[in-house]
């Protein structure tokens, strides 16, 4: 019987219903992992494009089960401490522990910094940054217990450079780098690794949503950052899956506290 890379592992994934989170959930399940999938059950007001649903989570569960693995799905908000706590408890009760956290839930939106409302600023920071903190707070004790945990925060190229009309997004994504670096120091002694992932644009519903808000196409949204050196407007979700599989695996056992850049050359000086 062949063994798979993530046999016996449990992975907690936020923002799992769509886009990169969904692809990673399926990619790791294919390699033997059981998945705790967390996402919004209902639409939130900002940004106006976001429309995840319970149906998306149910579909993911069916798709994971079709691969012969198990899923616990939880409809909640990464800003809500009770939701996060309950999802972690439910997952641990089902699977006995957690080995890997892919902290990926996020929103994006445009607006010049002087035109953003305080509410828009706070929504961005609380979902993209505070949500990452809150989920890690409840997952970390289980990663420590596993003796070999990994946290991957899905940041962005916007976590390593600024983008106009995205100050709140860039600030939240830079914030994840600080969170990860500090946690890498805290957790190294427990053999728990912490890494941030920095993709350039990815072909997901997020770009469709931003295009809808701007009255343009998803390709034009991707090309706006206008810095990919390699000839592609964006990455596909499979590129993110390959990166997460590597970072989360024992092949990357000495990688911690650093930034894994997947930018098609965008950040090259
Ligand atoms: N798409 C890109 O171009 C791109 C590039 C670099 C980084 N990222 C980052 O990658 C991550 C995944 O994005 P994606 O491209 O798959 O986008 P997406 O919009 O397709 O998926 C994001 C998921 O997060 C969920 N989510 C949003 N707010 C939530 C909340 N408060 N609580 C729980 N779940 C919530 C959404 O419902 C959605 O299912 C995000 O953090 C994003 O910022 C995206």
PDB file of C-alpha atoms and ligand atoms in Angstrom:
ATOM      1  CA  UNK A   1       0.000   0.000   0.000  1.00  0.00           C
ATOM      2  CA  UNK A   2       1.458   3.356  -0.990  1.00  0.00           C
ATOM      3  CA  UNK A   3       1.658   6.074   1.622  1.00  0.00           C
ATOM      4  CA  UNK A   4       0.708   9.619   0.788  1.00  0.00           C
ATOM      5  CA  UNK A   5       2.470  12.770   1.916  1.00  0.00           C
ATOM      6  CA  UNK A   6      -0.264  13.884   4.338  1.00  0.00           C
ATOM      7  CA  UNK A   7      -1.663  10.523   5.480  1.00  0.00           C
ATOM      8  CA  UNK A   8      -2.967  10.802   9.039  1.00  0.00           C
ATOM      9  CA  UNK A   9      -2.636  14.615   9.120  1.00  0.00           C
ATOM     10  CA  UNK A  10      -5.417  17.029   9.970  1.00  0.00           C
ATOM     11  CA  UNK A  11      -5.444  20.417   8.289  1.00  0.00           C
ATOM     12  CA  UNK A  12      -7.469  23.427   9.458  1.00  0.00           C
ATOM     13  CA  UNK A  13      -8.220  25.759   6.527  1.00  0.00           C
ATOM     14  CA  UNK A  14      -9.957  29.146   6.683  1.00  0.00           C
ATOM     15  CA  UNK A  15     -11.578  30.616   3.590  1.00  0.00           C
ATOM     16  CA  UNK A  16     -11.952  27.016   2.442  1.00  0.00           C
ATOM     17  CA  UNK A  17     -15.212  27.321   0.515  1.00  0.00           C
ATOM     18  CA  UNK A  18     -13.753  28.966  -2.571  1.00  0.00           C
ATOM     19  CA  UNK A  19     -10.629  29.935  -4.469  1.00  0.00           C
ATOM     20  CA  UNK A  20      -7.252  29.025  -3.016  1.00  0.00           C
ATOM     21  CA  UNK A  21      -8.639  27.591   0.224  1.00  0.00           C
ATOM     22  CA  UNK A  22     -10.881  25.138  -1.606  1.00  0.00           C
ATOM     23  CA  UNK A  23      -8.065  24.084  -3.965  1.00  0.00           C
ATOM     24  CA  UNK A  24      -5.675  23.496  -1.057  1.00  0.00           C
ATOM     25  CA  UNK A  25      -8.325  21.525   0.860  1.00  0.00           C
ATOM     26  CA  UNK A  26      -8.794  19.193  -2.106  1.00  0.00           C
ATOM     27  CA  UNK A  27      -5.068  19.027  -2.890  1.00  0.00           C
ATOM     28  CA  UNK A  28      -4.145  17.979   0.644  1.00  0.00           C
ATOM     29  CA  UNK A  29      -7.118  15.591   0.926  1.00  0.00           C
ATOM     30  CA  UNK A  30      -5.899  13.935  -2.272  1.00  0.00           C
ATOM     31  CA  UNK A  31      -2.611  13.345  -0.449  1.00  0.00           C
ATOM     32  CA  UNK A  32      -4.294  11.752   2.556  1.00  0.00           C
ATOM     33  CA  UNK A  33      -5.259  14.633   4.889  1.00  0.00           C
ATOM     34  CA  UNK A  34      -8.535  15.116   6.730  1.00  0.00           C
ATOM     35  CA  UNK A  35      -9.797  18.688   6.553  1.00  0.00           C
ATOM     36  CA  UNK A  36     -11.476  21.109   8.948  1.00  0.00           C
ATOM     37  CA  UNK A  37     -12.953  23.652   6.539  1.00  0.00           C
ATOM     38  CA  UNK A  38     -14.002  27.043   7.890  1.00  0.00           C
ATOM     39  CA  UNK A  39     -15.711  29.781   5.860  1.00  0.00           C
ATOM     40  CA  UNK A  40     -18.484  32.329   5.998  1.00  0.00           C
ATOM     41  CA  UNK A  41     -21.970  30.854   5.843  1.00  0.00           C
ATOM     42  CA  UNK A  42     -23.522  34.090   4.698  1.00  0.00           C
ATOM     43  CA  UNK A  43     -22.702  37.226   2.752  1.00  0.00           C
ATOM     44  CA  UNK A  44     -20.951  40.091   4.541  1.00  0.00           C
ATOM     45  CA  UNK A  45     -21.595  43.714   3.546  1.00  0.00           C
ATOM     46  CA  UNK A  46     -17.960  44.713   2.758  1.00  0.00           C
ATOM     47  CA  UNK A  47     -16.586  44.145   0.195  1.00  0.00           C
ATOM     48  CA  UNK A  48     -19.830  43.944  -1.770  1.00  0.00           C
ATOM     49  CA  UNK A  49     -18.612  41.038  -3.927  1.00  0.00           C
ATOM     50  CA  UNK A  50     -18.192  38.474  -1.184  1.00  0.00           C
ATOM     51  CA  UNK A  51     -20.717  35.710  -1.440  1.00  0.00           C
ATOM     52  CA  UNK A  52     -19.642  32.446   0.053  1.00  0.00           C
ATOM     53  CA  UNK A  53     -22.448  30.124   1.124  1.00  0.00           C
ATOM     54  CA  UNK A  54     -23.200  27.019   3.121  1.00  0.00           C
ATOM     55  CA  UNK A  55     -23.718  25.273  -0.223  1.00  0.00           C
ATOM     56  CA  UNK A  56     -20.056  25.909  -1.110  1.00  0.00           C
ATOM     57  CA  UNK A  57     -18.979  24.267   2.156  1.00  0.00           C
ATOM     58  CA  UNK A  58     -21.351  21.325   1.677  1.00  0.00           C
ATOM     59  CA  UNK A  59     -20.016  20.827  -1.849  1.00  0.00           C
ATOM     60  CA  UNK A  60     -16.447  20.859  -0.558  1.00  0.00           C
ATOM     61  CA  UNK A  61     -17.329  18.212   2.045  1.00  0.00           C
ATOM     62  CA  UNK A  62     -18.830  15.980  -0.672  1.00  0.00           C
ATOM     63  CA  UNK A  63     -15.763  16.470  -2.871  1.00  0.00           C
ATOM     64  CA  UNK A  64     -13.373  15.620  -0.016  1.00  0.00           C
ATOM     65  CA  UNK A  65     -15.387  12.514   0.833  1.00  0.00           C
ATOM     66  CA  UNK A  66     -15.295  11.484  -2.831  1.00  0.00           C
ATOM     67  CA  UNK A  67     -11.498  11.424  -2.427  1.00  0.00           C
ATOM     68  CA  UNK A  68     -11.894   8.981   0.467  1.00  0.00           C
ATOM     69  CA  UNK A  69     -11.022  11.514   3.197  1.00  0.00           C
ATOM     70  CA  UNK A  70     -13.138  13.179   5.875  1.00  0.00           C
ATOM     71  CA  UNK A  71     -14.156  16.798   6.382  1.00  0.00           C
ATOM     72  CA  UNK A  72     -15.619  18.803   9.219  1.00  0.00           C
ATOM     73  CA  UNK A  73     -17.188  21.967   7.830  1.00  0.00           C
ATOM     74  CA  UNK A  74     -17.982  25.044   9.890  1.00  0.00           C
ATOM     75  CA  UNK A  75     -19.829  28.160   8.738  1.00  0.00           C
ATOM     76  CA  UNK A  76     -18.460  31.064  10.758  1.00  0.00           C
ATOM     77  CA  UNK A  77     -16.498  34.294  10.707  1.00  0.00           C
ATOM     78  CA  UNK A  78     -12.767  34.456  11.516  1.00  0.00           C
ATOM     79  CA  UNK A  79     -13.553  37.640  13.499  1.00  0.00           C
ATOM     80  CA  UNK A  80     -15.876  35.777  15.841  1.00  0.00           C
ATOM     81  CA  UNK A  81     -14.074  34.152  18.783  1.00  0.00           C
ATOM     82  CA  UNK A  82     -16.933  31.767  19.596  1.00  0.00           C
ATOM     83  CA  UNK A  83     -17.083  30.523  15.985  1.00  0.00           C
ATOM     84  CA  UNK A  84     -13.337  29.928  15.869  1.00  0.00           C
ATOM     85  CA  UNK A  85     -13.249  28.200  19.254  1.00  0.00           C
ATOM     86  CA  UNK A  86     -16.174  25.934  18.398  1.00  0.00           C
ATOM     87  CA  UNK A  87     -14.799  25.010  14.961  1.00  0.00           C
ATOM     88  CA  UNK A  88     -11.453  24.027  16.473  1.00  0.00           C
ATOM     89  CA  UNK A  89     -13.171  21.979  19.207  1.00  0.00           C
ATOM     90  CA  UNK A  90     -15.427  20.246  16.710  1.00  0.00           C
ATOM     91  CA  UNK A  91     -12.518  19.379  14.418  1.00  0.00           C
ATOM     92  CA  UNK A  92     -10.321  18.108  17.226  1.00  0.00           C
ATOM     93  CA  UNK A  93     -13.177  15.992  18.586  1.00  0.00           C
ATOM     94  CA  UNK A  94     -13.582  14.380  15.167  1.00  0.00           C
ATOM     95  CA  UNK A  95      -9.919  13.943  14.203  1.00  0.00           C
ATOM     96  CA  UNK A  96      -8.050  13.957  17.526  1.00  0.00           C
ATOM     97  CA  UNK A  97      -5.762  16.929  16.792  1.00  0.00           C
ATOM     98  CA  UNK A  98      -4.533  19.436  14.220  1.00  0.00           C
ATOM     99  CA  UNK A  99      -1.163  19.272  12.395  1.00  0.00           C
ATOM    100  CA  UNK A 100      -1.337  22.084   9.834  1.00  0.00           C
ATOM    101  CA  UNK A 101      -3.081  25.467   9.699  1.00  0.00           C
ATOM    102  CA  UNK A 102      -3.614  27.187   6.337  1.00  0.00           C
ATOM    103  CA  UNK A 103      -4.798  30.611   7.475  1.00  0.00           C
ATOM    104  CA  UNK A 104      -6.158  31.907   4.220  1.00  0.00           C
ATOM    105  CA  UNK A 105      -9.504  33.683   4.681  1.00  0.00           C
ATOM    106  CA  UNK A 106      -9.291  37.182   3.323  1.00  0.00           C
ATOM    107  CA  UNK A 107     -10.979  40.018   1.501  1.00  0.00           C
ATOM    108  CA  UNK A 108      -9.658  42.641  -0.914  1.00  0.00           C
ATOM    109  CA  UNK A 109     -11.033  45.997  -1.983  1.00  0.00           C
ATOM    110  CA  UNK A 110      -9.906  49.281  -3.534  1.00  0.00           C
ATOM    111  CA  UNK A 111      -9.926  52.847  -2.245  1.00  0.00           C
ATOM    112  CA  UNK A 112      -7.408  55.665  -1.757  1.00  0.00           C
ATOM    113  CA  UNK A 113      -6.287  55.788   1.868  1.00  0.00           C
ATOM    114  CA  UNK A 114      -7.798  59.229   2.429  1.00  0.00           C
ATOM    115  CA  UNK A 115     -11.119  58.082   1.045  1.00  0.00           C
ATOM    116  CA  UNK A 116     -11.498  54.842   3.022  1.00  0.00           C
ATOM    117  CA  UNK A 117     -13.987  54.966   5.870  1.00  0.00           C
ATOM    118  CA  UNK A 118     -12.802  53.893   9.289  1.00  0.00           C
ATOM    119  CA  UNK A 119     -15.253  50.995   9.009  1.00  0.00           C
ATOM    120  CA  UNK A 120     -13.712  49.806   5.715  1.00  0.00           C
ATOM    121  CA  UNK A 121     -10.223  50.039   7.229  1.00  0.00           C
ATOM    122  CA  UNK A 122     -11.259  48.142  10.346  1.00  0.00           C
ATOM    123  CA  UNK A 123     -13.113  45.455   8.412  1.00  0.00           C
ATOM    124  CA  UNK A 124     -10.032  44.781   6.263  1.00  0.00           C
ATOM    125  CA  UNK A 125      -7.670  44.606   9.235  1.00  0.00           C
ATOM    126  CA  UNK A 126     -10.009  42.542  11.373  1.00  0.00           C
ATOM    127  CA  UNK A 127     -10.632  39.872   8.717  1.00  0.00           C
ATOM    128  CA  UNK A 128      -7.180  39.659   7.102  1.00  0.00           C
ATOM    129  CA  UNK A 129      -4.967  40.210  10.153  1.00  0.00           C
ATOM    130  CA  UNK A 130      -6.893  39.850  13.416  1.00  0.00           C
ATOM    131  CA  UNK A 131      -8.712  36.823  11.964  1.00  0.00           C
ATOM    132  CA  UNK A 132      -5.326  35.180  11.377  1.00  0.00           C
ATOM    133  CA  UNK A 133      -4.298  35.897  14.958  1.00  0.00           C
ATOM    134  CA  UNK A 134      -7.578  34.591  16.403  1.00  0.00           C
ATOM    135  CA  UNK A 135      -7.570  31.328  14.482  1.00  0.00           C
ATOM    136  CA  UNK A 136      -3.911  30.706  15.324  1.00  0.00           C
ATOM    137  CA  UNK A 137      -4.591  31.413  19.012  1.00  0.00           C
ATOM    138  CA  UNK A 138      -6.977  28.434  19.184  1.00  0.00           C
ATOM    139  CA  UNK A 139      -5.110  26.128  16.799  1.00  0.00           C
ATOM    140  CA  UNK A 140      -1.581  26.573  18.208  1.00  0.00           C
ATOM    141  CA  UNK A 141      -2.077  24.458  21.374  1.00  0.00           C
ATOM    142  CA  UNK A 142      -2.976  21.526  19.099  1.00  0.00           C
ATOM    143  CA  UNK A 143       0.015  22.132  16.801  1.00  0.00           C
ATOM    144  CA  UNK A 144       2.245  22.081  19.886  1.00  0.00           C
ATOM    145  CA  UNK A 145       0.664  18.790  20.979  1.00  0.00           C
ATOM    146  CA  UNK A 146       1.321  17.304  17.527  1.00  0.00           C
ATOM    147  CA  UNK A 147       5.053  17.924  17.983  1.00  0.00           C
ATOM    148  CA  UNK A 148       5.521  18.974  14.335  1.00  0.00           C
ATOM    149  CA  UNK A 149       2.958  21.665  13.473  1.00  0.00           C
ATOM    150  CA  UNK A 150       2.997  24.114  10.585  1.00  0.00           C
ATOM    151  CA  UNK A 151       1.204  27.447  10.149  1.00  0.00           C
ATOM    152  CA  UNK A 152       1.006  28.998   6.688  1.00  0.00           C
ATOM    153  CA  UNK A 153      -0.503  32.469   6.472  1.00  0.00           C
ATOM    154  CA  UNK A 154      -1.678  33.403   3.004  1.00  0.00           C
ATOM    155  CA  UNK A 155      -0.341  36.945   2.686  1.00  0.00           C
ATOM    156  CA  UNK A 156       0.270  38.404  -0.808  1.00  0.00           C
ATOM    157  CA  UNK A 157       2.876  40.293  -2.796  1.00  0.00           C
ATOM    158  CA  UNK A 158       1.025  43.185  -1.129  1.00  0.00           C
ATOM    159  CA  UNK A 159       2.526  41.915   2.146  1.00  0.00           C
ATOM    160  CA  UNK A 160       5.994  42.846   0.848  1.00  0.00           C
ATOM    161  CA  UNK A 161       5.344  46.028  -1.162  1.00  0.00           C
ATOM    162  CA  UNK A 162       2.690  48.712  -1.391  1.00  0.00           C
ATOM    163  CA  UNK A 163      -0.105  48.893  -3.960  1.00  0.00           C
ATOM    164  CA  UNK A 164      -2.002  52.125  -4.625  1.00  0.00           C
ATOM    165  CA  UNK A 165      -5.669  52.086  -3.606  1.00  0.00           C
ATOM    166  CA  UNK A 166      -4.947  49.067  -1.403  1.00  0.00           C
ATOM    167  CA  UNK A 167      -3.391  50.612   1.713  1.00  0.00           C
ATOM    168  CA  UNK A 168      -5.721  48.739   4.057  1.00  0.00           C
ATOM    169  CA  UNK A 169      -5.103  45.467   2.196  1.00  0.00           C
ATOM    170  CA  UNK A 170      -1.305  46.028   2.098  1.00  0.00           C
ATOM    171  CA  UNK A 171      -1.234  46.946   5.797  1.00  0.00           C
ATOM    172  CA  UNK A 172      -3.155  43.795   6.727  1.00  0.00           C
ATOM    173  CA  UNK A 173      -0.875  41.597   4.611  1.00  0.00           C
ATOM    174  CA  UNK A 174       2.328  43.214   5.976  1.00  0.00           C
ATOM    175  CA  UNK A 175       0.857  42.640   9.440  1.00  0.00           C
ATOM    176  CA  UNK A 176       0.745  38.892   8.817  1.00  0.00           C
ATOM    177  CA  UNK A 177       4.505  38.936   8.212  1.00  0.00           C
ATOM    178  CA  UNK A 178       5.102  40.427  11.664  1.00  0.00           C
ATOM    179  CA  UNK A 179       2.697  37.995  13.283  1.00  0.00           C
ATOM    180  CA  UNK A 180       4.369  35.027  11.593  1.00  0.00           C
ATOM    181  CA  UNK A 181       7.920  36.136  12.405  1.00  0.00           C
ATOM    182  CA  UNK A 182       7.116  36.582  16.097  1.00  0.00           C
ATOM    183  CA  UNK A 183       5.256  33.277  16.278  1.00  0.00           C
ATOM    184  CA  UNK A 184       8.126  31.482  14.520  1.00  0.00           C
ATOM    185  CA  UNK A 185      10.372  32.579  17.402  1.00  0.00           C
ATOM    186  CA  UNK A 186       7.777  31.606  20.029  1.00  0.00           C
ATOM    187  CA  UNK A 187       7.080  28.212  18.495  1.00  0.00           C
ATOM    188  CA  UNK A 188      10.451  26.929  17.230  1.00  0.00           C
ATOM    189  CA  UNK A 189      11.100  25.298  20.576  1.00  0.00           C
ATOM    190  CA  UNK A 190       7.923  23.216  20.057  1.00  0.00           C
ATOM    191  CA  UNK A 191       8.996  22.255  16.514  1.00  0.00           C
ATOM    192  CA  UNK A 192       6.122  24.276  15.075  1.00  0.00           C
ATOM    193  CA  UNK A 193       7.017  26.195  11.894  1.00  0.00           C
ATOM    194  CA  UNK A 194       5.416  29.440  10.730  1.00  0.00           C
ATOM    195  CA  UNK A 195       5.685  30.778   7.171  1.00  0.00           C
ATOM    196  CA  UNK A 196       3.940  33.473   5.136  1.00  0.00           C
ATOM    197  CA  UNK A 197       3.036  32.818   1.498  1.00  0.00           C
ATOM    198  CA  UNK A 198       3.188  35.737  -0.963  1.00  0.00           C
ATOM    199  CA  UNK A 199       1.404  35.062  -4.250  1.00  0.00           C
ATOM    200  CA  UNK A 200       1.018  37.543  -7.071  1.00  0.00           C
ATOM    201  CA  UNK A 201      -2.541  37.685  -8.512  1.00  0.00           C
ATOM    202  CA  UNK A 202      -4.350  34.347  -8.525  1.00  0.00           C
ATOM    203  CA  UNK A 203      -7.249  33.331 -10.756  1.00  0.00           C
ATOM    204  CA  UNK A 204     -10.003  33.016  -8.110  1.00  0.00           C
ATOM    205  CA  UNK A 205     -13.469  34.440  -7.371  1.00  0.00           C
ATOM    206  CA  UNK A 206     -11.705  37.306  -5.541  1.00  0.00           C
ATOM    207  CA  UNK A 207     -10.531  38.758  -8.863  1.00  0.00           C
ATOM    208  CA  UNK A 208     -13.982  38.264 -10.395  1.00  0.00           C
ATOM    209  CA  UNK A 209     -15.407  40.124  -7.396  1.00  0.00           C
ATOM    210  CA  UNK A 210     -12.949  43.010  -7.679  1.00  0.00           C
ATOM    211  CA  UNK A 211     -13.663  43.218 -11.428  1.00  0.00           C
ATOM    212  CA  UNK A 212     -17.354  43.418 -10.660  1.00  0.00           C
ATOM    213  CA  UNK A 213     -16.794  46.286  -8.200  1.00  0.00           C
ATOM    214  CA  UNK A 214     -14.605  48.159 -10.691  1.00  0.00           C
ATOM    215  CA  UNK A 215     -16.772  47.466 -13.750  1.00  0.00           C
ATOM    216  CA  UNK A 216     -13.915  45.732 -15.594  1.00  0.00           C
ATOM    217  CA  UNK A 217     -12.587  42.209 -16.273  1.00  0.00           C
ATOM    218  CA  UNK A 218     -10.707  39.876 -13.963  1.00  0.00           C
ATOM    219  CA  UNK A 219      -7.733  39.823 -16.387  1.00  0.00           C
ATOM    220  CA  UNK A 220      -7.548  43.631 -16.254  1.00  0.00           C
ATOM    221  CA  UNK A 221      -7.562  43.426 -12.436  1.00  0.00           C
ATOM    222  CA  UNK A 222      -4.688  40.940 -12.567  1.00  0.00           C
ATOM    223  CA  UNK A 223      -2.709  43.029 -15.051  1.00  0.00           C
ATOM    224  CA  UNK A 224      -3.128  46.202 -13.014  1.00  0.00           C
ATOM    225  CA  UNK A 225      -0.294  45.214 -10.706  1.00  0.00           C
ATOM    226  CA  UNK A 226       1.599  45.125 -14.033  1.00  0.00           C
ATOM    227  CA  UNK A 227       4.744  43.576 -12.668  1.00  0.00           C
ATOM    228  CA  UNK A 228       4.775  39.853 -13.400  1.00  0.00           C
ATOM    229  CA  UNK A 229       8.049  39.247 -15.239  1.00  0.00           C
ATOM    230  CA  UNK A 230       6.939  35.849 -16.450  1.00  0.00           C
ATOM    231  CA  UNK A 231       4.336  35.930 -19.158  1.00  0.00           C
ATOM    232  CA  UNK A 232       1.182  35.261 -17.196  1.00  0.00           C
ATOM    233  CA  UNK A 233      -1.488  37.626 -15.888  1.00  0.00           C
ATOM    234  CA  UNK A 234      -1.971  35.461 -12.811  1.00  0.00           C
ATOM    235  CA  UNK A 235      -1.261  32.193 -11.051  1.00  0.00           C
ATOM    236  CA  UNK A 236      -3.727  29.329 -11.038  1.00  0.00           C
ATOM    237  CA  UNK A 237      -4.884  27.808  -7.749  1.00  0.00           C
ATOM    238  CA  UNK A 238      -2.856  24.658  -8.533  1.00  0.00           C
ATOM    239  CA  UNK A 239       0.314  26.796  -8.171  1.00  0.00           C
ATOM    240  CA  UNK A 240      -0.757  27.677  -4.628  1.00  0.00           C
ATOM    241  CA  UNK A 241      -1.514  24.010  -3.901  1.00  0.00           C
ATOM    242  CA  UNK A 242       2.023  22.981  -4.967  1.00  0.00           C
ATOM    243  CA  UNK A 243       3.555  25.655  -2.713  1.00  0.00           C
ATOM    244  CA  UNK A 244       1.409  24.784   0.314  1.00  0.00           C
ATOM    245  CA  UNK A 245       2.134  21.073  -0.099  1.00  0.00           C
ATOM    246  CA  UNK A 246       5.846  21.771  -0.064  1.00  0.00           C
ATOM    247  CA  UNK A 247       5.844  24.232   2.860  1.00  0.00           C
ATOM    248  CA  UNK A 248       3.570  21.980   4.945  1.00  0.00           C
ATOM    249  CA  UNK A 249       5.586  18.817   4.250  1.00  0.00           C
ATOM    250  CA  UNK A 250       8.638  17.459   6.019  1.00  0.00           C
ATOM    251  CA  UNK A 251      10.634  18.353   2.895  1.00  0.00           C
ATOM    252  CA  UNK A 252      10.528  21.934   4.247  1.00  0.00           C
ATOM    253  CA  UNK A 253      11.274  20.851   7.817  1.00  0.00           C
ATOM    254  CA  UNK A 254      13.827  23.614   8.442  1.00  0.00           C
ATOM    255  CA  UNK A 255      11.810  26.422   6.858  1.00  0.00           C
ATOM    256  CA  UNK A 256      10.391  28.814   9.426  1.00  0.00           C
ATOM    257  CA  UNK A 257       9.996  32.528  10.117  1.00  0.00           C
ATOM    258  CA  UNK A 258      10.375  33.415   6.461  1.00  0.00           C
ATOM    259  CA  UNK A 259       8.428  34.542   3.421  1.00  0.00           C
ATOM    260  CA  UNK A 260       7.733  32.123   0.568  1.00  0.00           C
ATOM    261  CA  UNK A 261       7.400  34.280  -2.537  1.00  0.00           C
ATOM    262  CA  UNK A 262       5.386  33.042  -5.517  1.00  0.00           C
ATOM    263  CA  UNK A 263       5.298  36.211  -7.594  1.00  0.00           C
ATOM    264  CA  UNK A 264       6.134  35.361 -11.241  1.00  0.00           C
ATOM    265  CA  UNK A 265       8.997  37.830 -10.735  1.00  0.00           C
ATOM    266  CA  UNK A 266       6.838  40.793  -9.680  1.00  0.00           C
ATOM    267  CA  UNK A 267       8.948  41.723  -6.655  1.00  0.00           C
ATOM    268  CA  UNK A 268      12.266  41.627  -8.535  1.00  0.00           C
ATOM    269  CA  UNK A 269      14.082  44.975  -8.366  1.00  0.00           C
TER     270      UNK A 269
HETATM  271  N1  LIG B   1      -6.748  36.186  -5.632  1.00  0.00           N
HETATM  272  C1  LIG B   1      -5.598  36.870  -5.578  1.00  0.00           C
HETATM  273  O1  LIG B   1      -5.217  37.521  -6.559  1.00  0.00           O
HETATM  274  C2  LIG B   1      -4.744  36.827  -4.338  1.00  0.00           C
HETATM  275  C3  LIG B   1      -3.378  37.122  -4.463  1.00  0.00           C
HETATM  276  C4  LIG B   1      -2.562  37.053  -3.325  1.00  0.00           C
HETATM  277  C5  LIG B   1      -3.127  36.717  -2.102  1.00  0.00           C
HETATM  278  N2  LIG B   1      -4.454  36.460  -2.006  1.00  0.00           N
HETATM  279  C6  LIG B   1      -4.984  36.086  -0.687  1.00  0.00           C
HETATM  280  O2  LIG B   1      -5.306  34.705  -0.718  1.00  0.00           O
HETATM  281  C7  LIG B   1      -6.362  34.429   0.201  1.00  0.00           C
HETATM  282  C8  LIG B   1      -7.453  33.604  -0.493  1.00  0.00           C
HETATM  283  O3  LIG B   1      -8.034  34.415  -1.504  1.00  0.00           O
HETATM  284  P1  LIG B   1      -8.757  33.849  -2.814  1.00  0.00           P
HETATM  285  O4  LIG B   1      -8.036  34.413  -3.953  1.00  0.00           O
HETATM  286  O5  LIG B   1      -8.956  32.385  -2.723  1.00  0.00           O
HETATM  287  O6  LIG B   1     -10.141  34.654  -2.673  1.00  0.00           O
HETATM  288  P2  LIG B   1     -11.661  34.159  -2.612  1.00  0.00           P
HETATM  289  O7  LIG B   1     -12.471  35.394  -2.413  1.00  0.00           O
HETATM  290  O8  LIG B   1     -11.923  33.306  -3.781  1.00  0.00           O
HETATM  291  O9  LIG B   1     -11.709  33.252  -1.296  1.00  0.00           O
HETATM  292  C9  LIG B   1     -11.577  33.809  -0.005  1.00  0.00           C
HETATM  293  C10 LIG B   1     -12.440  33.026   0.957  1.00  0.00           C
HETATM  294  O10 LIG B   1     -12.327  33.634   2.271  1.00  0.00           O
HETATM  295  C11 LIG B   1     -13.614  33.659   2.845  1.00  0.00           C
HETATM  296  N3  LIG B   1     -13.737  34.697   3.862  1.00  0.00           N
HETATM  297  C12 LIG B   1     -13.709  36.038   3.667  1.00  0.00           C
HETATM  298  N4  LIG B   1     -13.938  36.683   4.822  1.00  0.00           N
HETATM  299  C13 LIG B   1     -14.100  35.722   5.777  1.00  0.00           C
HETATM  300  C14 LIG B   1     -14.356  35.766   7.160  1.00  0.00           C
HETATM  301  N5  LIG B   1     -14.539  36.934   7.804  1.00  0.00           N
HETATM  302  N6  LIG B   1     -14.457  34.604   7.846  1.00  0.00           N
HETATM  303  C15 LIG B   1     -14.324  33.404   7.198  1.00  0.00           C
HETATM  304  N7  LIG B   1     -14.071  33.311   5.879  1.00  0.00           N
HETATM  305  C16 LIG B   1     -13.963  34.452   5.166  1.00  0.00           C
HETATM  306  C17 LIG B   1     -14.541  33.945   1.645  1.00  0.00           C
HETATM  307  O11 LIG B   1     -15.905  33.613   1.937  1.00  0.00           O
HETATM  308  C18 LIG B   1     -13.931  33.096   0.558  1.00  0.00           C
HETATM  309  O12 LIG B   1     -14.483  31.795   0.503  1.00  0.00           O
HETATM  310  C19 LIG B   1      -6.842  35.790   0.716  1.00  0.00           C
HETATM  311  O13 LIG B   1      -6.302  36.024   1.995  1.00  0.00           O
HETATM  312  C20 LIG B   1      -6.281  36.753  -0.301  1.00  0.00           C
HETATM  313  O14 LIG B   1      -6.076  38.030   0.249  1.00  0.00           O
HETATM  314  C21 LIG B   1      -5.282  36.498  -3.091  1.00  0.00           C
END
